[in-house]
mmCIF file of C-alpha atoms in Angstrom:
data_model
loop_
_atom_site.group_PDB
_atom_site.id
_atom_site.type_symbol
_atom_site.label_atom_id
_atom_site.label_comp_id
_atom_site.label_asym_id
_atom_site.label_seq_id
_atom_site.Cartn_x
_atom_site.Cartn_y
_atom_site.Cartn_z
ATOM 1 C CA ALA A 209 -15.875 10.918 34.035
ATOM 2 C CA VAL A 210 -13.647 7.840 34.192
ATOM 3 C CA ALA A 211 -10.510 10.001 34.236
ATOM 4 C CA ILE A 212 -11.874 12.268 36.994
ATOM 5 C CA GLY A 213 -12.888 9.299 39.103
ATOM 6 C CA THR A 214 -9.499 7.645 38.642
ATOM 7 C CA ASP A 215 -7.697 10.850 39.607
ATOM 8 C CA TYR A 216 -9.787 11.101 42.758
ATOM 9 C CA LEU A 217 -8.981 7.522 43.756
ATOM 10 C CA PHE A 218 -5.256 8.081 43.288
ATOM 11 C CA GLU A 219 -5.502 11.162 45.463
ATOM 12 C CA LEU A 220 -7.155 9.059 48.184
ATOM 13 C CA LEU A 221 -4.346 6.520 47.905
ATOM 14 C CA ARG A 222 -1.814 9.271 48.469
ATOM 15 C CA ARG A 223 -3.613 10.741 51.487
ATOM 16 C CA THR A 224 -4.563 7.512 53.254
ATOM 17 C CA PRO A 225 -1.655 5.064 52.923
ATOM 18 C CA HIS A 226 -3.042 2.836 55.736
ATOM 19 C CA GLN A 227 -6.148 2.072 53.642
ATOM 20 C CA GLN A 228 -4.393 1.597 50.325
ATOM 21 C CA SER A 229 -5.363 -2.053 49.861
ATOM 22 C CA ILE A 230 -9.083 -1.321 50.310
ATOM 23 C CA ILE A 231 -9.040 1.742 48.065
ATOM 24 C CA ARG A 232 -6.996 -0.105 45.443
ATOM 25 C CA ALA A 233 -9.584 -2.890 45.292
ATOM 26 C CA VAL A 234 -12.413 -0.368 45.043
ATOM 27 C CA ALA A 235 -10.523 1.468 42.286
ATOM 28 C CA ILE A 236 -10.103 -1.708 40.242
ATOM 29 C CA VAL A 237 -13.794 -2.551 40.510
ATOM 30 C CA MET A 238 -14.864 1.013 39.645
ATOM 31 C CA LEU A 239 -12.558 1.180 36.632
ATOM 32 C CA ALA A 240 -13.872 -2.156 35.365
ATOM 33 C CA VAL A 241 -17.492 -1.077 35.807
ATOM 34 C CA LEU A 242 -16.986 2.351 34.231
ATOM 35 C CA SER A 243 -14.995 0.975 31.290
ATOM 36 C CA LEU A 244 -17.300 -1.950 30.539
ATOM 37 C CA PRO A 245 -19.986 -0.044 28.546
ATOM 38 C CA SER A 246 -17.350 1.541 26.316
ATOM 39 C CA LEU A 247 -15.623 -1.803 25.740
ATOM 40 C CA ILE A 248 -18.897 -3.495 24.826
ATOM 41 C CA SER A 249 -20.119 -0.737 22.494
ATOM 42 C CA ASN A 250 -16.798 -0.617 20.611
ATOM 43 C CA ALA A 251 -16.012 -4.338 20.657
ATOM 44 C CA GLU A 252 -17.152 -5.030 17.107
ATOM 45 C CA HIS A 253 -15.241 -2.065 15.671
ATOM 46 C CA ASN A 254 -12.048 -2.805 17.606
ATOM 47 C CA ASN A 255 -12.061 -6.525 16.849
ATOM 48 C CA ARG A 256 -9.505 -6.869 14.050
ATOM 49 C CA HIS A 257 -9.552 -10.672 13.958
ATOM 50 C CA GLU A 258 -11.213 -10.761 10.545
ATOM 51 C CA ASN A 259 -9.495 -7.676 9.117
ATOM 52 C CA HIS A 260 -7.317 -8.928 6.254
ATOM 53 C CA ILE A 261 -7.292 -5.776 4.098
ATOM 54 C CA VAL A 262 -3.697 -4.692 4.692
ATOM 55 C CA PRO A 263 -1.985 -8.128 4.561
ATOM 56 C CA ASP A 264 -4.090 -9.062 1.523
ATOM 57 C CA PHE A 265 -2.949 -5.943 -0.300
ATOM 58 C CA MET A 266 0.703 -6.654 0.469
ATOM 59 C CA ASP A 267 0.371 -10.252 -0.741
ATOM 60 C CA ASN A 268 -1.414 -9.068 -3.882
ATOM 61 C CA MET A 269 1.351 -6.583 -4.583
ATOM 62 C CA LEU A 270 4.048 -9.213 -4.127
ATOM 63 C CA LYS A 271 2.177 -11.579 -6.468
ATOM 64 C CA SER A 272 2.205 -8.902 -9.170
ATOM 65 C CA VAL A 273 5.962 -8.396 -9.304
ATOM 66 C CA GLU A 274 8.411 -10.535 -11.281
ATOM 67 C CA PRO A 275 11.378 -12.257 -9.601
ATOM 68 C CA ASN A 276 14.454 -10.185 -8.767
ATOM 69 C CA ALA A 277 12.702 -6.898 -9.476
ATOM 70 C CA ILE A 278 13.345 -3.522 -7.955
ATOM 71 C CA LEU A 279 10.105 -2.207 -6.454
ATOM 72 C CA PHE A 280 9.587 1.485 -5.737
ATOM 73 C CA MET A 281 7.117 2.074 -2.914
ATOM 74 C CA GLN A 282 5.070 5.108 -1.933
ATOM 75 C CA SER A 283 3.025 5.941 1.195
ATOM 76 C CA ASP A 284 3.946 4.913 4.721
ATOM 77 C CA VAL A 285 1.273 2.221 4.913
ATOM 78 C CA VAL A 286 2.399 0.456 1.745
ATOM 79 C CA SER A 287 6.126 0.872 2.380
ATOM 80 C CA GLY A 288 5.862 -0.315 5.970
ATOM 81 C CA GLY A 289 3.666 -3.258 5.013
ATOM 82 C CA LEU A 290 5.960 -4.463 2.231
ATOM 83 C CA GLU A 291 9.088 -4.057 4.345
ATOM 84 C CA TYR A 292 7.448 -6.055 7.130
ATOM 85 C CA ALA A 293 6.421 -8.753 4.650
ATOM 86 C CA GLN A 294 10.025 -9.058 3.552
ATOM 87 C CA VAL A 295 11.278 -9.171 7.142
ATOM 88 C CA ILE A 296 9.100 -12.225 7.812
ATOM 89 C CA GLY A 297 10.532 -13.957 4.755
ATOM 90 C CA LYS A 298 8.281 -13.026 1.830
ATOM 91 C CA ARG A 299 9.938 -12.218 -1.495
ATOM 92 C CA PRO A 300 13.546 -11.757 -0.342
ATOM 93 C CA ASP A 301 14.500 -11.553 -4.036
ATOM 94 C CA LEU A 302 13.007 -8.065 -4.360
ATOM 95 C CA ILE A 303 14.869 -4.816 -3.796
ATOM 96 C CA LEU A 304 12.493 -2.436 -2.043
ATOM 97 C CA VAL A 305 13.046 1.301 -2.413
ATOM 98 C CA ASP A 306 10.990 3.891 -0.585
ATOM 99 C CA TYR A 307 10.361 6.565 -3.196
ATOM 100 C CA ASN A 308 9.508 9.183 -0.555
ATOM 101 C CA VAL A 309 12.826 9.040 1.293
ATOM 102 C CA MET A 310 15.346 7.780 -1.277
ATOM 103 C CA THR A 311 16.437 11.373 -1.849
ATOM 104 C CA LEU A 312 17.678 11.610 1.745
ATOM 105 C CA ASP A 313 21.398 10.914 2.118
ATOM 106 C CA PRO A 314 21.207 8.511 5.112
ATOM 107 C CA TYR A 315 18.639 6.319 3.332
ATOM 108 C CA ALA A 316 20.485 6.459 0.008
ATOM 109 C CA LYS A 317 23.760 5.486 1.668
ATOM 110 C CA ASN A 318 22.052 2.594 3.447
ATOM 111 C CA LEU A 319 20.780 1.337 0.086
ATOM 112 C CA LYS A 320 24.328 1.525 -1.252
ATOM 113 C CA LYS A 321 25.631 -0.499 1.680
ATOM 114 C CA PHE A 322 23.420 -3.465 0.741
ATOM 115 C CA HIS A 323 23.466 -3.072 -3.060
ATOM 116 C CA PRO A 324 26.551 -1.063 -4.083
ATOM 117 C CA GLU A 325 26.302 -2.307 -7.669
ATOM 118 C CA ILE A 326 22.933 -0.570 -8.034
ATOM 119 C CA PHE A 327 23.050 2.401 -5.698
ATOM 120 C CA ASP A 328 26.449 3.627 -6.797
ATOM 121 C CA ASP A 329 28.261 6.935 -6.310
ATOM 122 C CA ASN A 330 26.420 8.448 -9.268
ATOM 123 C CA PHE A 331 23.119 7.708 -7.547
ATOM 124 C CA ILE A 332 24.353 9.180 -4.275
ATOM 125 C CA SER A 333 25.572 12.372 -5.939
ATOM 126 C CA ALA A 334 22.558 12.816 -8.252
ATOM 127 C CA LYS A 335 20.192 15.675 -7.521
ATOM 128 C CA PRO A 336 17.117 14.560 -5.543
ATOM 129 C CA GLU A 337 14.792 15.164 -8.494
ATOM 130 C CA ASN A 338 17.009 12.988 -10.733
ATOM 131 C CA LYS A 339 17.537 9.947 -8.499
ATOM 132 C CA PHE A 340 14.407 8.084 -9.585
ATOM 133 C CA ASN A 341 15.046 8.509 -13.313
ATOM 134 C CA TYR A 342 18.691 7.579 -12.826
ATOM 135 C CA LEU A 343 17.795 4.283 -11.152
ATOM 136 C CA VAL A 344 15.035 3.423 -13.620
ATOM 137 C CA ASN A 345 17.183 4.053 -16.670
ATOM 138 C CA LYS A 346 20.086 2.136 -15.137
ATOM 139 C CA MET A 347 17.999 -0.884 -14.101
ATOM 140 C CA LEU A 348 15.722 -1.378 -17.109
ATOM 141 C CA PRO A 349 18.305 -3.257 -19.200
ATOM 142 C CA THR A 350 19.186 -5.687 -16.409
ATOM 143 C CA ARG A 351 16.194 -6.367 -14.148
ATOM 144 C CA PRO A 352 12.412 -5.803 -13.937
ATOM 145 C CA VAL A 353 11.376 -2.444 -12.483
ATOM 146 C CA TYR A 354 8.038 -1.946 -10.730
ATOM 147 C CA ALA A 355 6.280 0.673 -8.646
ATOM 148 C CA THR A 356 3.340 0.573 -6.262
ATOM 149 C CA PHE A 357 2.134 3.824 -7.850
ATOM 150 C CA ALA A 358 1.879 5.272 -11.364
ATOM 151 C CA PRO A 359 5.136 7.206 -11.885
ATOM 152 C CA ASN A 360 5.284 10.420 -13.865
ATOM 153 C CA THR A 361 6.507 9.513 -17.358
ATOM 154 C CA LEU A 362 7.230 13.047 -18.544
ATOM 155 C CA ASP A 363 10.851 11.969 -18.841
ATOM 156 C CA LEU A 364 9.694 10.067 -21.973
ATOM 157 C CA LYS A 365 12.540 7.592 -21.549
ATOM 158 C CA PHE A 366 10.225 4.984 -20.067
ATOM 159 C CA GLY A 367 6.594 3.919 -20.088
ATOM 160 C CA VAL A 368 4.289 2.461 -17.454
ATOM 161 C CA ILE A 369 2.014 -0.580 -17.765
ATOM 162 C CA PRO A 370 -0.595 -1.356 -15.071
ATOM 163 C CA LEU A 371 -0.350 -4.958 -13.904
ATOM 164 C CA GLY A 372 -2.925 -5.589 -11.214
ATOM 165 C CA VAL A 373 -2.094 -3.445 -8.201
ATOM 166 C CA ALA A 374 1.453 -2.830 -9.440
ATOM 167 C CA PHE A 375 2.856 -0.767 -12.283
ATOM 168 C CA LYS A 376 5.633 -2.120 -14.463
ATOM 169 C CA ILE A 377 8.097 0.428 -15.795
ATOM 170 C CA VAL A 378 9.281 -0.373 -19.307
ATOM 171 C CA PRO A 379 11.355 1.281 -22.052
ATOM 172 C CA HIS A 380 9.347 3.944 -23.827
ATOM 173 C CA GLU A 381 9.419 2.102 -27.154
ATOM 174 C CA THR A 382 7.857 -1.070 -25.668
ATOM 175 C CA ARG A 383 4.855 -2.313 -27.654
ATOM 176 C CA LEU A 384 2.115 -3.879 -25.583
ATOM 177 C CA ASP A 385 0.826 -7.288 -26.656
ATOM 178 C CA MET A 386 -2.841 -6.823 -25.736
ATOM 179 C CA ALA A 387 -3.667 -10.531 -25.748
ATOM 180 C CA LYS A 388 -0.865 -11.351 -23.283
ATOM 181 C CA PHE A 389 -1.679 -8.216 -21.272
ATOM 182 C CA SER A 390 -5.315 -9.252 -20.964
ATOM 183 C CA ASN A 391 -4.477 -12.837 -19.964
ATOM 184 C CA LEU A 392 -1.973 -11.693 -17.354
ATOM 185 C CA LEU A 393 -4.443 -9.250 -15.816
ATOM 186 C CA ASP A 394 -7.099 -11.955 -15.628
ATOM 187 C CA GLN A 395 -4.648 -14.268 -13.877
ATOM 188 C CA LEU A 396 -3.567 -11.596 -11.402
ATOM 189 C CA TRP A 397 -7.045 -10.413 -10.398
ATOM 190 C CA ASN A 398 -8.303 -13.972 -10.131
ATOM 191 C CA SER A 399 -5.425 -14.773 -7.774
ATOM 192 C CA TYR A 400 -5.977 -11.770 -5.516
ATOM 193 C CA SER A 401 -7.551 -11.947 -2.100
ATOM 194 C CA MET A 402 -9.604 -8.802 -1.395
ATOM 195 C CA ARG A 403 -11.402 -9.698 1.813
ATOM 196 C CA GLY A 404 -13.296 -6.751 3.287
ATOM 197 C CA ILE A 405 -12.634 -4.328 0.447
ATOM 198 C CA LYS A 406 -16.269 -4.095 -0.650
ATOM 199 C CA GLY A 407 -17.687 -4.229 2.865
ATOM 200 C CA LYS A 408 -18.437 -1.494 5.382
ATOM 201 C CA LYS A 409 -17.108 -3.196 8.492
ATOM 202 C CA TYR A 410 -13.719 -1.473 8.653
ATOM 203 C CA GLN A 411 -13.799 2.259 7.999
ATOM 204 C CA ASP A 412 -10.432 3.313 9.432
ATOM 205 C CA VAL A 413 -8.625 6.063 7.544
ATOM 206 C CA LEU A 414 -5.483 4.001 6.903
ATOM 207 C CA ILE A 415 -7.399 0.918 5.795
ATOM 208 C CA GLN A 416 -9.700 2.956 3.575
ATOM 209 C CA GLU A 417 -6.595 4.135 1.715
ATOM 210 C CA PHE A 418 -6.546 0.828 -0.153
ATOM 211 C CA ILE A 419 -10.072 1.064 -1.589
ATOM 212 C CA PRO A 420 -9.327 3.930 -4.030
ATOM 213 C CA VAL A 421 -6.016 2.241 -4.900
ATOM 214 C CA TYR A 422 -7.727 -0.965 -6.074
ATOM 215 C CA SER A 423 -10.347 1.082 -7.904
ATOM 216 C CA TYR A 424 -7.822 3.383 -9.580
ATOM 217 C CA ASP A 425 -5.667 0.468 -10.717
ATOM 218 C CA ARG A 426 -8.676 -1.219 -12.295
ATOM 219 C CA GLN A 427 -9.662 2.050 -13.946
ATOM 220 C CA ILE A 428 -6.206 2.529 -15.492
ATOM 221 C CA GLU A 429 -6.333 -1.007 -16.840
ATOM 222 C CA GLY A 430 -9.706 -0.147 -18.359
ATOM 223 C CA VAL A 431 -8.097 2.788 -20.159
ATOM 224 C CA PHE A 432 -5.411 0.480 -21.581
ATOM 225 C CA TYR A 433 -8.098 -1.954 -22.731
ATOM 226 C CA LEU A 434 -9.997 0.890 -24.362
ATOM 227 C CA GLN A 435 -6.916 2.151 -26.175
ATOM 228 C CA GLY A 436 -6.133 -1.396 -27.336
ATOM 229 C CA GLY A 437 -9.567 -1.944 -28.835
ATOM 230 C CA TYR A 438 -10.859 -4.259 -26.085
ATOM 231 C CA ALA A 439 -14.097 -2.367 -25.422
ATOM 232 C CA GLU A 440 -15.839 -5.165 -23.497
ATOM 233 C CA LYS A 441 -12.826 -5.741 -21.287
ATOM 234 C CA ALA A 442 -12.622 -1.986 -20.684
ATOM 235 C CA LYS A 443 -16.291 -1.868 -19.750
ATOM 236 C CA ASN A 444 -15.874 -4.672 -17.229
ATOM 237 C CA ALA A 445 -12.790 -3.028 -15.726
ATOM 238 C CA PHE A 446 -14.602 0.283 -15.240
ATOM 239 C CA LYS A 447 -17.582 -1.520 -13.700
ATOM 240 C CA GLU A 448 -15.298 -3.341 -11.259
ATOM 241 C CA ALA A 449 -13.562 -0.058 -10.399
ATOM 242 C CA LEU A 450 -16.959 1.397 -9.481
ATOM 243 C CA GLU A 451 -17.982 -1.688 -7.503
ATOM 244 C CA ILE A 452 -14.876 -1.224 -5.377
ATOM 245 C CA ASN A 453 -15.263 2.538 -5.068
ATOM 246 C CA PRO A 454 -18.622 3.990 -6.168
ATOM 247 C CA GLU A 455 -17.120 7.488 -5.775
ATOM 248 C CA ASN A 456 -14.640 6.943 -8.621
ATOM 249 C CA SER A 457 -16.008 9.625 -10.929
ATOM 250 C CA GLU A 458 -13.349 9.074 -13.605
ATOM 251 C CA ALA A 459 -14.295 5.409 -14.011
ATOM 252 C CA ALA A 460 -17.957 6.426 -14.208
ATOM 253 C CA ALA A 461 -17.164 8.972 -16.904
ATOM 254 C CA TYR A 462 -15.220 6.421 -18.974
ATOM 255 C CA LEU A 463 -18.045 3.910 -18.635
ATOM 256 C CA LYS A 464 -20.566 6.386 -20.037
ATOM 257 C CA LYS A 465 -18.420 6.867 -23.159
ATOM 258 C CA ILE A 466 -18.420 3.191 -24.116
#
């Protein structure tokens, strides 16, 4: 209705140029009146003043990663958020690599331009399916390697340890010190800001992407606790995973087994 009315007013403006000022004033008033109910009814949903979900997640991710690490990112929301965080001065020590596009020549060559010692000719010429493993195996001896997702470890040359919302990639033979692992996880989760994650105020598709991520990360940590003999810690981790995302059926299944 608003669009039809606006179109009609513009048609009047075209046909009656000598009355344009009057019609223009009427058009402004009509648009304001017609738009007001929609603005009022959607004001609470569209007000993002208290929406901290995305920046909180980016800050939590950056807290989880050691200095001078290489961080592989996945998903447009996470990659864009972390790159923006770095642009405004956060964690300039990190080397960010978008896992989804690093197989594309223009992106790979741009990485080489800034870090030729890492993204060398062998990386450029490697087959797309081999680029990730090449970088991981090359970097592990010299700098920390992290990912925002749980990488496939079928290569068997490296392992993955969940550390808060991040995953640390380690040599396959690495033995996990459960006491240190538990203390570090406690420190990380206690330092995180998760405003709005357990609420229902913001239900946008992109924002809701972070809820299963938090829940899944906590669930994976619960599995590590369970395998390490920390049954109570595992139980708490699974409970927290379900508090964040009640639809996490895997966490619910693990919890029933304890």
